[in-house]
Amino acid sequence: MAGAINFVDANGLRFAYLEEGTGPLVLLLHGFPDTAHTWDELRPAIAAKGYRAVSPFMRGYSPSGIPARDTDQETLARDALALIEALGASQAIVIGHDFGAGAAYGAAALGPDLVKKLLVLAIPHPAALKPTPAKLWGVRHFAVYKLPGAAKRFARNDFAALPAICRRWSPTWNPDPAEFDAVRATFSDPASLDAAFGYYRKLSPIPSASLRARITVPTVVFAGLDDPVAEPSDYRGAARMFENEYIVEEVPGGHFMHREHPEMFAERLLTHL
């Protein structure tokens, strides 16, 4: 039911999720700084095409449960696979953005029998990325967010850092301030905010096992033409990590392409379902 928050147990944690539609499962995984509501425009469009569209609040993002330890890549990948099974499906189309993209890549590598198709936004496959000074500067928050007190600094002045970081990653986006209400509500729980920063504390420059394996399921990656960090060539260069169909879709927008141009993005994505 649209708007209602549902709950399911998966991979040792209680997950909250939003759901619309009936039919084959489409699992939509969000990133940082975001929530399951990032898919509020796309979820009903997918449901209207005859699918069951489910967007969970990722591990540690309230009202999902708070994990006992910081979250690593392998846990995120296994969360996605466990959610597919907990939701009663034998397979799912998995869509991921930002940290949700890493979870989606990992899930497709670890459980190709559970992932029918993979659609990824804004993150080229991490194992294929070649660091350059410009890219390292673009992801400098990786280091900053690992520092002690990073979560509390992010929360200052009613989360003033929230629209600021989104402007940096999507420089052509001018969102309504209400776009960030859902994130502020989730991060108003200090434990949830700290858990979200735990993802960064566990980030490693060395790809984990699930990101070193080649992916055998059909994959579509969406590259934002206004993204200041990841360029379309980065996605094309990642083709070596995929052994099945691999399509690069270049779309308007930056890191948050699906929210910058929601109708256009939905139209492009739906052609791949």
PDB file of C-alpha atoms in Angstrom:
ATOM      1  CA  MET A   1       0.000   0.000   0.000  1.00  0.00           C
ATOM      2  CA  ALA A   2       1.440   3.374  -1.002  1.00  0.00           C
ATOM      3  CA  GLY A   3       2.369   5.620   1.905  1.00  0.00           C
ATOM      4  CA  ALA A   4       2.089   2.928   4.583  1.00  0.00           C
ATOM      5  CA  ILE A   5       5.291   1.681   6.177  1.00  0.00           C
ATOM      6  CA  ASN A   6       5.579  -2.101   6.333  1.00  0.00           C
ATOM      7  CA  PHE A   7       8.140  -4.225   8.153  1.00  0.00           C
ATOM      8  CA  VAL A   8       9.990  -7.451   7.429  1.00  0.00           C
ATOM      9  CA  ASP A   9      12.879  -9.327   9.069  1.00  0.00           C
ATOM     10  CA  ALA A  10      15.885 -10.025   6.839  1.00  0.00           C
ATOM     11  CA  ASN A  11      19.554 -10.817   7.471  1.00  0.00           C
ATOM     12  CA  GLY A  12      19.158 -10.399  11.216  1.00  0.00           C
ATOM     13  CA  LEU A  13      17.523  -6.954  11.137  1.00  0.00           C
ATOM     14  CA  ARG A  14      14.027  -5.456  11.038  1.00  0.00           C
ATOM     15  CA  PHE A  15      13.574  -3.515   7.792  1.00  0.00           C
ATOM     16  CA  ALA A  16      10.926  -0.873   7.127  1.00  0.00           C
ATOM     17  CA  TYR A  17       9.756  -0.508   3.542  1.00  0.00           C
ATOM     18  CA  LEU A  18       7.332   1.253   1.221  1.00  0.00           C
ATOM     19  CA  GLU A  19       5.422  -0.799  -1.331  1.00  0.00           C
ATOM     20  CA  GLU A  20       3.161  -0.272  -4.330  1.00  0.00           C
ATOM     21  CA  GLY A  21       1.674  -2.588  -6.918  1.00  0.00           C
ATOM     22  CA  THR A  22       1.505  -6.330  -7.452  1.00  0.00           C
ATOM     23  CA  GLY A  23       3.450  -8.628  -9.711  1.00  0.00           C
ATOM     24  CA  PRO A  24       7.149  -9.483 -10.094  1.00  0.00           C
ATOM     25  CA  LEU A  25       9.303  -7.854  -7.413  1.00  0.00           C
ATOM     26  CA  VAL A  26      11.355  -4.741  -8.121  1.00  0.00           C
ATOM     27  CA  LEU A  27      13.605  -3.858  -5.167  1.00  0.00           C
ATOM     28  CA  LEU A  28      14.786  -0.225  -4.988  1.00  0.00           C
ATOM     29  CA  LEU A  29      17.802   0.505  -2.773  1.00  0.00           C
ATOM     30  CA  HIS A  30      18.662   4.049  -1.703  1.00  0.00           C
ATOM     31  CA  GLY A  31      21.956   5.663  -0.730  1.00  0.00           C
ATOM     32  CA  PHE A  32      23.232   8.605   1.332  1.00  0.00           C
ATOM     33  CA  PRO A  33      21.968  11.124   2.295  1.00  0.00           C
ATOM     34  CA  ASP A  34      18.618   9.647   1.426  1.00  0.00           C
ATOM     35  CA  THR A  35      15.760   7.341   2.387  1.00  0.00           C
ATOM     36  CA  ALA A  36      13.250   4.997   0.785  1.00  0.00           C
ATOM     37  CA  HIS A  37      11.298   8.124  -0.183  1.00  0.00           C
ATOM     38  CA  THR A  38      13.893   8.923  -2.857  1.00  0.00           C
ATOM     39  CA  TRP A  39      11.878   6.513  -5.018  1.00  0.00           C
ATOM     40  CA  ASP A  40       8.476   8.148  -4.419  1.00  0.00           C
ATOM     41  CA  GLU A  41       8.245   9.284  -8.064  1.00  0.00           C
ATOM     42  CA  LEU A  42       9.590   6.085  -9.588  1.00  0.00           C
ATOM     43  CA  ARG A  43       7.875   3.495  -7.393  1.00  0.00           C
ATOM     44  CA  PRO A  44       4.286   4.191  -8.593  1.00  0.00           C
ATOM     45  CA  ALA A  45       5.472   4.368 -12.207  1.00  0.00           C
ATOM     46  CA  ILE A  46       6.969   0.883 -11.850  1.00  0.00           C
ATOM     47  CA  ALA A  47       3.835  -0.398 -10.095  1.00  0.00           C
ATOM     48  CA  ALA A  48       1.679   0.921 -12.928  1.00  0.00           C
ATOM     49  CA  LYS A  49       3.569  -1.351 -15.315  1.00  0.00           C
ATOM     50  CA  GLY A  50       2.506  -4.464 -13.417  1.00  0.00           C
ATOM     51  CA  TYR A  51       5.256  -4.843 -10.853  1.00  0.00           C
ATOM     52  CA  ARG A  52       5.489  -4.960  -7.071  1.00  0.00           C
ATOM     53  CA  ALA A  53       7.798  -2.031  -6.301  1.00  0.00           C
ATOM     54  CA  VAL A  54       9.392  -2.146  -2.842  1.00  0.00           C
ATOM     55  CA  SER A  55      11.788   0.454  -1.451  1.00  0.00           C
ATOM     56  CA  PRO A  56      13.288  -0.435   1.943  1.00  0.00           C
ATOM     57  CA  PHE A  57      14.877   1.968   4.381  1.00  0.00           C
ATOM     58  CA  MET A  58      18.436   0.663   4.304  1.00  0.00           C
ATOM     59  CA  ARG A  59      20.122  -0.897   7.334  1.00  0.00           C
ATOM     60  CA  GLY A  60      20.318   1.663  10.141  1.00  0.00           C
ATOM     61  CA  TYR A  61      18.046   4.196   8.441  1.00  0.00           C
ATOM     62  CA  SER A  62      15.095   4.781  10.785  1.00  0.00           C
ATOM     63  CA  PRO A  63      12.484   3.306  10.943  1.00  0.00           C
ATOM     64  CA  SER A  64      14.576   0.261   9.939  1.00  0.00           C
ATOM     65  CA  GLY A  65      16.576  -1.298  12.753  1.00  0.00           C
ATOM     66  CA  ILE A  66      19.906   0.046  13.993  1.00  0.00           C
ATOM     67  CA  PRO A  67      22.695  -2.513  13.564  1.00  0.00           C
ATOM     68  CA  ALA A  68      25.057  -3.349  16.409  1.00  0.00           C
ATOM     69  CA  ARG A  69      28.115  -2.524  14.305  1.00  0.00           C
ATOM     70  CA  ASP A  70      29.064  -0.383  11.315  1.00  0.00           C
ATOM     71  CA  THR A  71      27.767  -1.682   7.989  1.00  0.00           C
ATOM     72  CA  ASP A  72      30.165  -3.045   5.364  1.00  0.00           C
ATOM     73  CA  GLN A  73      29.691  -3.775   1.669  1.00  0.00           C
ATOM     74  CA  GLU A  74      29.172  -7.512   2.078  1.00  0.00           C
ATOM     75  CA  THR A  75      26.400  -6.954   4.622  1.00  0.00           C
ATOM     76  CA  LEU A  76      24.625  -4.535   2.261  1.00  0.00           C
ATOM     77  CA  ALA A  77      24.799  -7.077  -0.570  1.00  0.00           C
ATOM     78  CA  ARG A  78      23.441  -9.844   1.644  1.00  0.00           C
ATOM     79  CA  ASP A  79      20.707  -7.539   2.944  1.00  0.00           C
ATOM     80  CA  ALA A  80      19.413  -7.151  -0.605  1.00  0.00           C
ATOM     81  CA  LEU A  81      19.389 -10.902  -1.223  1.00  0.00           C
ATOM     82  CA  ALA A  82      17.752 -11.593   2.142  1.00  0.00           C
ATOM     83  CA  LEU A  83      15.078  -8.966   1.459  1.00  0.00           C
ATOM     84  CA  ILE A  84      14.150 -10.634  -1.834  1.00  0.00           C
ATOM     85  CA  GLU A  85      13.552 -13.911  -0.025  1.00  0.00           C
ATOM     86  CA  ALA A  86      11.876 -12.318   3.016  1.00  0.00           C
ATOM     87  CA  LEU A  87       9.438 -10.550   0.699  1.00  0.00           C
ATOM     88  CA  GLY A  88       8.416 -13.950  -0.642  1.00  0.00           C
ATOM     89  CA  ALA A  89       9.978 -13.663  -4.100  1.00  0.00           C
ATOM     90  CA  SER A  90      12.184 -16.132  -5.925  1.00  0.00           C
ATOM     91  CA  GLN A  91      13.771 -13.367  -8.011  1.00  0.00           C
ATOM     92  CA  ALA A  92      13.782  -9.592  -8.276  1.00  0.00           C
ATOM     93  CA  ILE A  93      14.840  -6.793 -10.541  1.00  0.00           C
ATOM     94  CA  VAL A  94      17.205  -4.782  -8.330  1.00  0.00           C
ATOM     95  CA  ILE A  95      17.624  -1.011  -8.698  1.00  0.00           C
ATOM     96  CA  GLY A  96      20.296   0.753  -6.667  1.00  0.00           C
ATOM     97  CA  HIS A  97      21.573   4.295  -6.169  1.00  0.00           C
ATOM     98  CA  ASP A  98      24.739   5.410  -4.331  1.00  0.00           C
ATOM     99  CA  PHE A  99      25.336   2.948  -1.449  1.00  0.00           C
ATOM    100  CA  GLY A 100      22.308   1.115  -2.787  1.00  0.00           C
ATOM    101  CA  ALA A 101      24.226   0.744  -6.052  1.00  0.00           C
ATOM    102  CA  GLY A 102      27.082  -0.953  -4.213  1.00  0.00           C
ATOM    103  CA  ALA A 103      24.563  -3.236  -2.511  1.00  0.00           C
ATOM    104  CA  ALA A 104      22.995  -4.029  -5.890  1.00  0.00           C
ATOM    105  CA  TYR A 105      26.325  -4.825  -7.573  1.00  0.00           C
ATOM    106  CA  GLY A 106      27.251  -7.068  -4.659  1.00  0.00           C
ATOM    107  CA  ALA A 107      23.890  -8.823  -4.602  1.00  0.00           C
ATOM    108  CA  ALA A 108      24.072  -9.582  -8.326  1.00  0.00           C
ATOM    109  CA  ALA A 109      27.553 -11.037  -7.876  1.00  0.00           C
ATOM    110  CA  LEU A 110      26.736 -13.124  -4.790  1.00  0.00           C
ATOM    111  CA  GLY A 111      23.229 -14.255  -5.763  1.00  0.00           C
ATOM    112  CA  PRO A 112      22.740 -14.191  -9.536  1.00  0.00           C
ATOM    113  CA  ASP A 113      19.912 -16.710  -9.183  1.00  0.00           C
ATOM    114  CA  LEU A 114      17.962 -14.161  -7.117  1.00  0.00           C
ATOM    115  CA  VAL A 115      18.669 -11.102  -9.282  1.00  0.00           C
ATOM    116  CA  LYS A 116      16.851 -11.219 -12.609  1.00  0.00           C
ATOM    117  CA  LYS A 117      18.179  -7.873 -13.802  1.00  0.00           C
ATOM    118  CA  LEU A 118      20.333  -5.102 -12.380  1.00  0.00           C
ATOM    119  CA  LEU A 119      19.762  -1.372 -12.843  1.00  0.00           C
ATOM    120  CA  VAL A 120      22.263   0.978 -11.220  1.00  0.00           C
ATOM    121  CA  LEU A 121      22.274   4.770 -10.881  1.00  0.00           C
ATOM    122  CA  ALA A 122      25.177   7.175 -10.518  1.00  0.00           C
ATOM    123  CA  ILE A 123      27.894   4.722  -9.430  1.00  0.00           C
ATOM    124  CA  PRO A 124      30.175   2.976 -11.944  1.00  0.00           C
ATOM    125  CA  HIS A 125      31.329  -0.444 -10.820  1.00  0.00           C
ATOM    126  CA  PRO A 126      33.838   0.387  -8.048  1.00  0.00           C
ATOM    127  CA  ALA A 127      36.339  -2.316  -9.017  1.00  0.00           C
ATOM    128  CA  ALA A 128      36.797  -0.736 -12.459  1.00  0.00           C
ATOM    129  CA  LEU A 129      37.244   2.883 -11.353  1.00  0.00           C
ATOM    130  CA  LYS A 130      40.644   4.439 -11.930  1.00  0.00           C
ATOM    131  CA  PRO A 131      41.458   7.119  -9.343  1.00  0.00           C
ATOM    132  CA  THR A 132      42.537  10.516 -10.638  1.00  0.00           C
ATOM    133  CA  PRO A 133      43.253  13.700  -8.646  1.00  0.00           C
ATOM    134  CA  ALA A 134      39.912  15.143  -9.793  1.00  0.00           C
ATOM    135  CA  LYS A 135      37.977  12.031  -8.740  1.00  0.00           C
ATOM    136  CA  LEU A 136      39.725  11.830  -5.381  1.00  0.00           C
ATOM    137  CA  TRP A 137      38.822  15.458  -4.745  1.00  0.00           C
ATOM    138  CA  GLY A 138      35.228  14.773  -5.803  1.00  0.00           C
ATOM    139  CA  VAL A 139      34.917  12.007  -3.193  1.00  0.00           C
ATOM    140  CA  ARG A 140      36.839  13.784  -0.426  1.00  0.00           C
ATOM    141  CA  HIS A 141      33.790  13.315   1.789  1.00  0.00           C
ATOM    142  CA  PHE A 142      34.770   9.624   1.976  1.00  0.00           C
ATOM    143  CA  ALA A 143      37.649  10.659   4.242  1.00  0.00           C
ATOM    144  CA  VAL A 144      35.851  13.525   6.004  1.00  0.00           C
ATOM    145  CA  TYR A 145      32.893  11.345   6.976  1.00  0.00           C
ATOM    146  CA  LYS A 146      35.198   8.788   8.601  1.00  0.00           C
ATOM    147  CA  LEU A 147      36.446  11.338  11.138  1.00  0.00           C
ATOM    148  CA  PRO A 148      35.213  11.331  14.744  1.00  0.00           C
ATOM    149  CA  GLY A 149      32.254  13.669  15.206  1.00  0.00           C
ATOM    150  CA  ALA A 150      31.381  13.721  11.486  1.00  0.00           C
ATOM    151  CA  ALA A 151      27.730  12.825  12.098  1.00  0.00           C
ATOM    152  CA  LYS A 152      27.264  15.590  14.670  1.00  0.00           C
ATOM    153  CA  ARG A 153      28.862  18.138  12.338  1.00  0.00           C
ATOM    154  CA  PHE A 154      26.513  17.038   9.552  1.00  0.00           C
ATOM    155  CA  ALA A 155      23.530  17.670  11.859  1.00  0.00           C
ATOM    156  CA  ARG A 156      24.468  21.270  12.702  1.00  0.00           C
ATOM    157  CA  ASN A 157      22.143  24.131  11.776  1.00  0.00           C
ATOM    158  CA  ASP A 158      19.217  21.830  10.946  1.00  0.00           C
ATOM    159  CA  PHE A 159      21.365  19.675   8.669  1.00  0.00           C
ATOM    160  CA  ALA A 160      22.649  22.568   6.563  1.00  0.00           C
ATOM    161  CA  ALA A 161      25.233  20.134   5.159  1.00  0.00           C
ATOM    162  CA  LEU A 162      22.437  18.085   3.581  1.00  0.00           C
ATOM    163  CA  PRO A 163      21.391  20.457   0.761  1.00  0.00           C
ATOM    164  CA  ALA A 164      25.020  21.575   0.443  1.00  0.00           C
ATOM    165  CA  ILE A 165      26.345  18.102  -0.358  1.00  0.00           C
ATOM    166  CA  CYS A 166      23.455  17.462  -2.742  1.00  0.00           C
ATOM    167  CA  ARG A 167      24.279  20.697  -4.587  1.00  0.00           C
ATOM    168  CA  ARG A 168      27.877  19.565  -4.932  1.00  0.00           C
ATOM    169  CA  TRP A 169      26.887  16.183  -6.361  1.00  0.00           C
ATOM    170  CA  SER A 170      24.049  17.517  -8.529  1.00  0.00           C
ATOM    171  CA  PRO A 171      25.135  21.060  -9.431  1.00  0.00           C
ATOM    172  CA  THR A 172      22.270  21.700 -11.884  1.00  0.00           C
ATOM    173  CA  TRP A 173      19.547  20.653  -9.400  1.00  0.00           C
ATOM    174  CA  ASN A 174      17.512  23.312  -7.582  1.00  0.00           C
ATOM    175  CA  PRO A 175      15.273  21.256  -5.313  1.00  0.00           C
ATOM    176  CA  ASP A 176      12.420  22.490  -3.209  1.00  0.00           C
ATOM    177  CA  PRO A 177      13.570  22.562   0.457  1.00  0.00           C
ATOM    178  CA  ALA A 178      10.851  19.996   1.214  1.00  0.00           C
ATOM    179  CA  GLU A 179      12.867  17.457  -0.826  1.00  0.00           C
ATOM    180  CA  PHE A 180      15.002  16.922   2.258  1.00  0.00           C
ATOM    181  CA  ASP A 181      12.224  16.578   4.853  1.00  0.00           C
ATOM    182  CA  ALA A 182      12.289  12.782   4.797  1.00  0.00           C
ATOM    183  CA  VAL A 183      16.041  12.660   5.312  1.00  0.00           C
ATOM    184  CA  ARG A 184      15.894  15.139   8.182  1.00  0.00           C
ATOM    185  CA  ALA A 185      13.146  13.028   9.796  1.00  0.00           C
ATOM    186  CA  THR A 186      15.241   9.866   9.570  1.00  0.00           C
ATOM    187  CA  PHE A 187      18.448  11.558  10.735  1.00  0.00           C
ATOM    188  CA  SER A 188      16.660  13.280  13.633  1.00  0.00           C
ATOM    189  CA  ASP A 189      17.272   9.952  15.385  1.00  0.00           C
ATOM    190  CA  PRO A 190      20.956  10.289  16.423  1.00  0.00           C
ATOM    191  CA  ALA A 191      21.421   6.507  16.318  1.00  0.00           C
ATOM    192  CA  SER A 192      20.181   6.404  12.729  1.00  0.00           C
ATOM    193  CA  LEU A 193      22.422   9.288  11.700  1.00  0.00           C
ATOM    194  CA  ASP A 194      25.426   7.585  13.281  1.00  0.00           C
ATOM    195  CA  ALA A 195      24.540   4.296  11.560  1.00  0.00           C
ATOM    196  CA  ALA A 196      24.443   6.062   8.185  1.00  0.00           C
ATOM    197  CA  PHE A 197      27.930   7.428   8.818  1.00  0.00           C
ATOM    198  CA  GLY A 198      28.975   3.920   9.805  1.00  0.00           C
ATOM    199  CA  TYR A 199      28.765   3.016   6.106  1.00  0.00           C
ATOM    200  CA  TYR A 200      31.568   5.515   5.480  1.00  0.00           C
ATOM    201  CA  ARG A 201      33.603   4.347   8.454  1.00  0.00           C
ATOM    202  CA  LYS A 202      33.655   0.848   6.933  1.00  0.00           C
ATOM    203  CA  LEU A 203      34.500   1.974   3.397  1.00  0.00           C
ATOM    204  CA  SER A 204      37.769   0.531   2.132  1.00  0.00           C
ATOM    205  CA  PRO A 205      39.801   1.505  -0.942  1.00  0.00           C
ATOM    206  CA  ILE A 206      40.177  -2.221  -1.615  1.00  0.00           C
ATOM    207  CA  PRO A 207      37.028  -3.692  -3.216  1.00  0.00           C
ATOM    208  CA  SER A 208      35.364  -6.402  -1.142  1.00  0.00           C
ATOM    209  CA  ALA A 209      34.797  -9.923  -2.432  1.00  0.00           C
ATOM    210  CA  SER A 210      31.360  -9.161  -3.855  1.00  0.00           C
ATOM    211  CA  LEU A 211      32.816  -6.221  -5.816  1.00  0.00           C
ATOM    212  CA  ARG A 212      35.712  -8.239  -7.235  1.00  0.00           C
ATOM    213  CA  ALA A 213      33.472 -10.873  -8.828  1.00  0.00           C
ATOM    214  CA  ARG A 214      32.188 -10.447 -12.364  1.00  0.00           C
ATOM    215  CA  ILE A 215      28.437  -9.991 -12.749  1.00  0.00           C
ATOM    216  CA  THR A 216      26.533 -12.468 -14.912  1.00  0.00           C
ATOM    217  CA  VAL A 217      23.044 -10.909 -14.894  1.00  0.00           C
ATOM    218  CA  PRO A 218      21.879  -8.363 -17.503  1.00  0.00           C
ATOM    219  CA  THR A 219      22.765  -4.862 -16.328  1.00  0.00           C
ATOM    220  CA  VAL A 220      21.819  -1.282 -17.183  1.00  0.00           C
ATOM    221  CA  VAL A 221      23.784   1.606 -15.661  1.00  0.00           C
ATOM    222  CA  PHE A 222      22.556   5.211 -15.694  1.00  0.00           C
ATOM    223  CA  ALA A 223      25.212   7.910 -16.082  1.00  0.00           C
ATOM    224  CA  GLY A 224      24.275  11.488 -15.247  1.00  0.00           C
ATOM    225  CA  LEU A 225      25.523  13.911 -17.880  1.00  0.00           C
ATOM    226  CA  ASP A 226      25.820  16.656 -15.238  1.00  0.00           C
ATOM    227  CA  ASP A 227      27.595  14.507 -12.652  1.00  0.00           C
ATOM    228  CA  PRO A 228      30.798  16.331 -11.588  1.00  0.00           C
ATOM    229  CA  VAL A 229      32.565  13.121 -10.490  1.00  0.00           C
ATOM    230  CA  ALA A 230      31.474  10.065 -12.507  1.00  0.00           C
ATOM    231  CA  GLU A 231      31.637  10.477 -16.276  1.00  0.00           C
ATOM    232  CA  PRO A 232      29.960   8.298 -18.924  1.00  0.00           C
ATOM    233  CA  SER A 233      33.420   6.998 -19.883  1.00  0.00           C
ATOM    234  CA  ASP A 234      33.776   5.583 -16.354  1.00  0.00           C
ATOM    235  CA  TYR A 235      30.680   3.457 -16.907  1.00  0.00           C
ATOM    236  CA  ARG A 236      31.802   2.319 -20.345  1.00  0.00           C
ATOM    237  CA  GLY A 237      35.200   1.413 -18.899  1.00  0.00           C
ATOM    238  CA  ALA A 238      33.524  -0.819 -16.315  1.00  0.00           C
ATOM    239  CA  ALA A 239      32.157  -3.178 -18.982  1.00  0.00           C
ATOM    240  CA  ARG A 240      34.898  -5.708 -18.201  1.00  0.00           C
ATOM    241  CA  MET A 241      33.168  -6.506 -14.890  1.00  0.00           C
ATOM    242  CA  PHE A 242      30.065  -7.816 -16.687  1.00  0.00           C
ATOM    243  CA  GLU A 243      29.654 -11.086 -18.578  1.00  0.00           C
ATOM    244  CA  ASN A 244      26.097 -10.555 -19.804  1.00  0.00           C
ATOM    245  CA  GLU A 245      24.298  -7.683 -21.524  1.00  0.00           C
ATOM    246  CA  TYR A 246      25.666  -4.368 -20.259  1.00  0.00           C
ATOM    247  CA  ILE A 247      24.039  -1.096 -21.322  1.00  0.00           C
ATOM    248  CA  VAL A 248      25.127   2.451 -20.444  1.00  0.00           C
ATOM    249  CA  GLU A 249      22.260   4.955 -20.460  1.00  0.00           C
ATOM    250  CA  GLU A 250      23.346   8.605 -20.485  1.00  0.00           C
ATOM    251  CA  VAL A 251      20.659  10.779 -18.912  1.00  0.00           C
ATOM    252  CA  PRO A 252      20.344  14.431 -17.852  1.00  0.00           C
ATOM    253  CA  GLY A 253      21.202  15.260 -14.268  1.00  0.00           C
ATOM    254  CA  GLY A 254      23.901  14.694 -11.707  1.00  0.00           C
ATOM    255  CA  HIS A 255      24.207  12.193  -8.889  1.00  0.00           C
ATOM    256  CA  PHE A 256      20.478  12.493  -8.049  1.00  0.00           C
ATOM    257  CA  MET A 257      19.333  12.154 -11.663  1.00  0.00           C
ATOM    258  CA  HIS A 258      16.167  10.261 -10.703  1.00  0.00           C
ATOM    259  CA  ARG A 259      14.966  13.214  -8.617  1.00  0.00           C
ATOM    260  CA  GLU A 260      16.187  16.003 -10.874  1.00  0.00           C
ATOM    261  CA  HIS A 261      14.199  14.836 -13.908  1.00  0.00           C
ATOM    262  CA  PRO A 262      11.780  12.258 -12.462  1.00  0.00           C
ATOM    263  CA  GLU A 263       9.396  11.890 -15.394  1.00  0.00           C
ATOM    264  CA  MET A 264      12.125  11.687 -18.018  1.00  0.00           C
ATOM    265  CA  PHE A 265      14.165   9.321 -15.894  1.00  0.00           C
ATOM    266  CA  ALA A 266      11.199   7.035 -15.213  1.00  0.00           C
ATOM    267  CA  GLU A 267      10.443   6.851 -18.932  1.00  0.00           C
ATOM    268  CA  ARG A 268      14.025   5.820 -19.722  1.00  0.00           C
ATOM    269  CA  LEU A 269      14.218   3.283 -16.901  1.00  0.00           C
ATOM    270  CA  LEU A 270      10.853   1.679 -17.631  1.00  0.00           C
ATOM    271  CA  THR A 271      11.989   0.717 -21.117  1.00  0.00           C
ATOM    272  CA  HIS A 272      14.466  -1.673 -19.451  1.00  0.00           C
ATOM    273  CA  LEU A 273      11.944  -3.490 -17.279  1.00  0.00           C
TER     274      LEU A 273
END
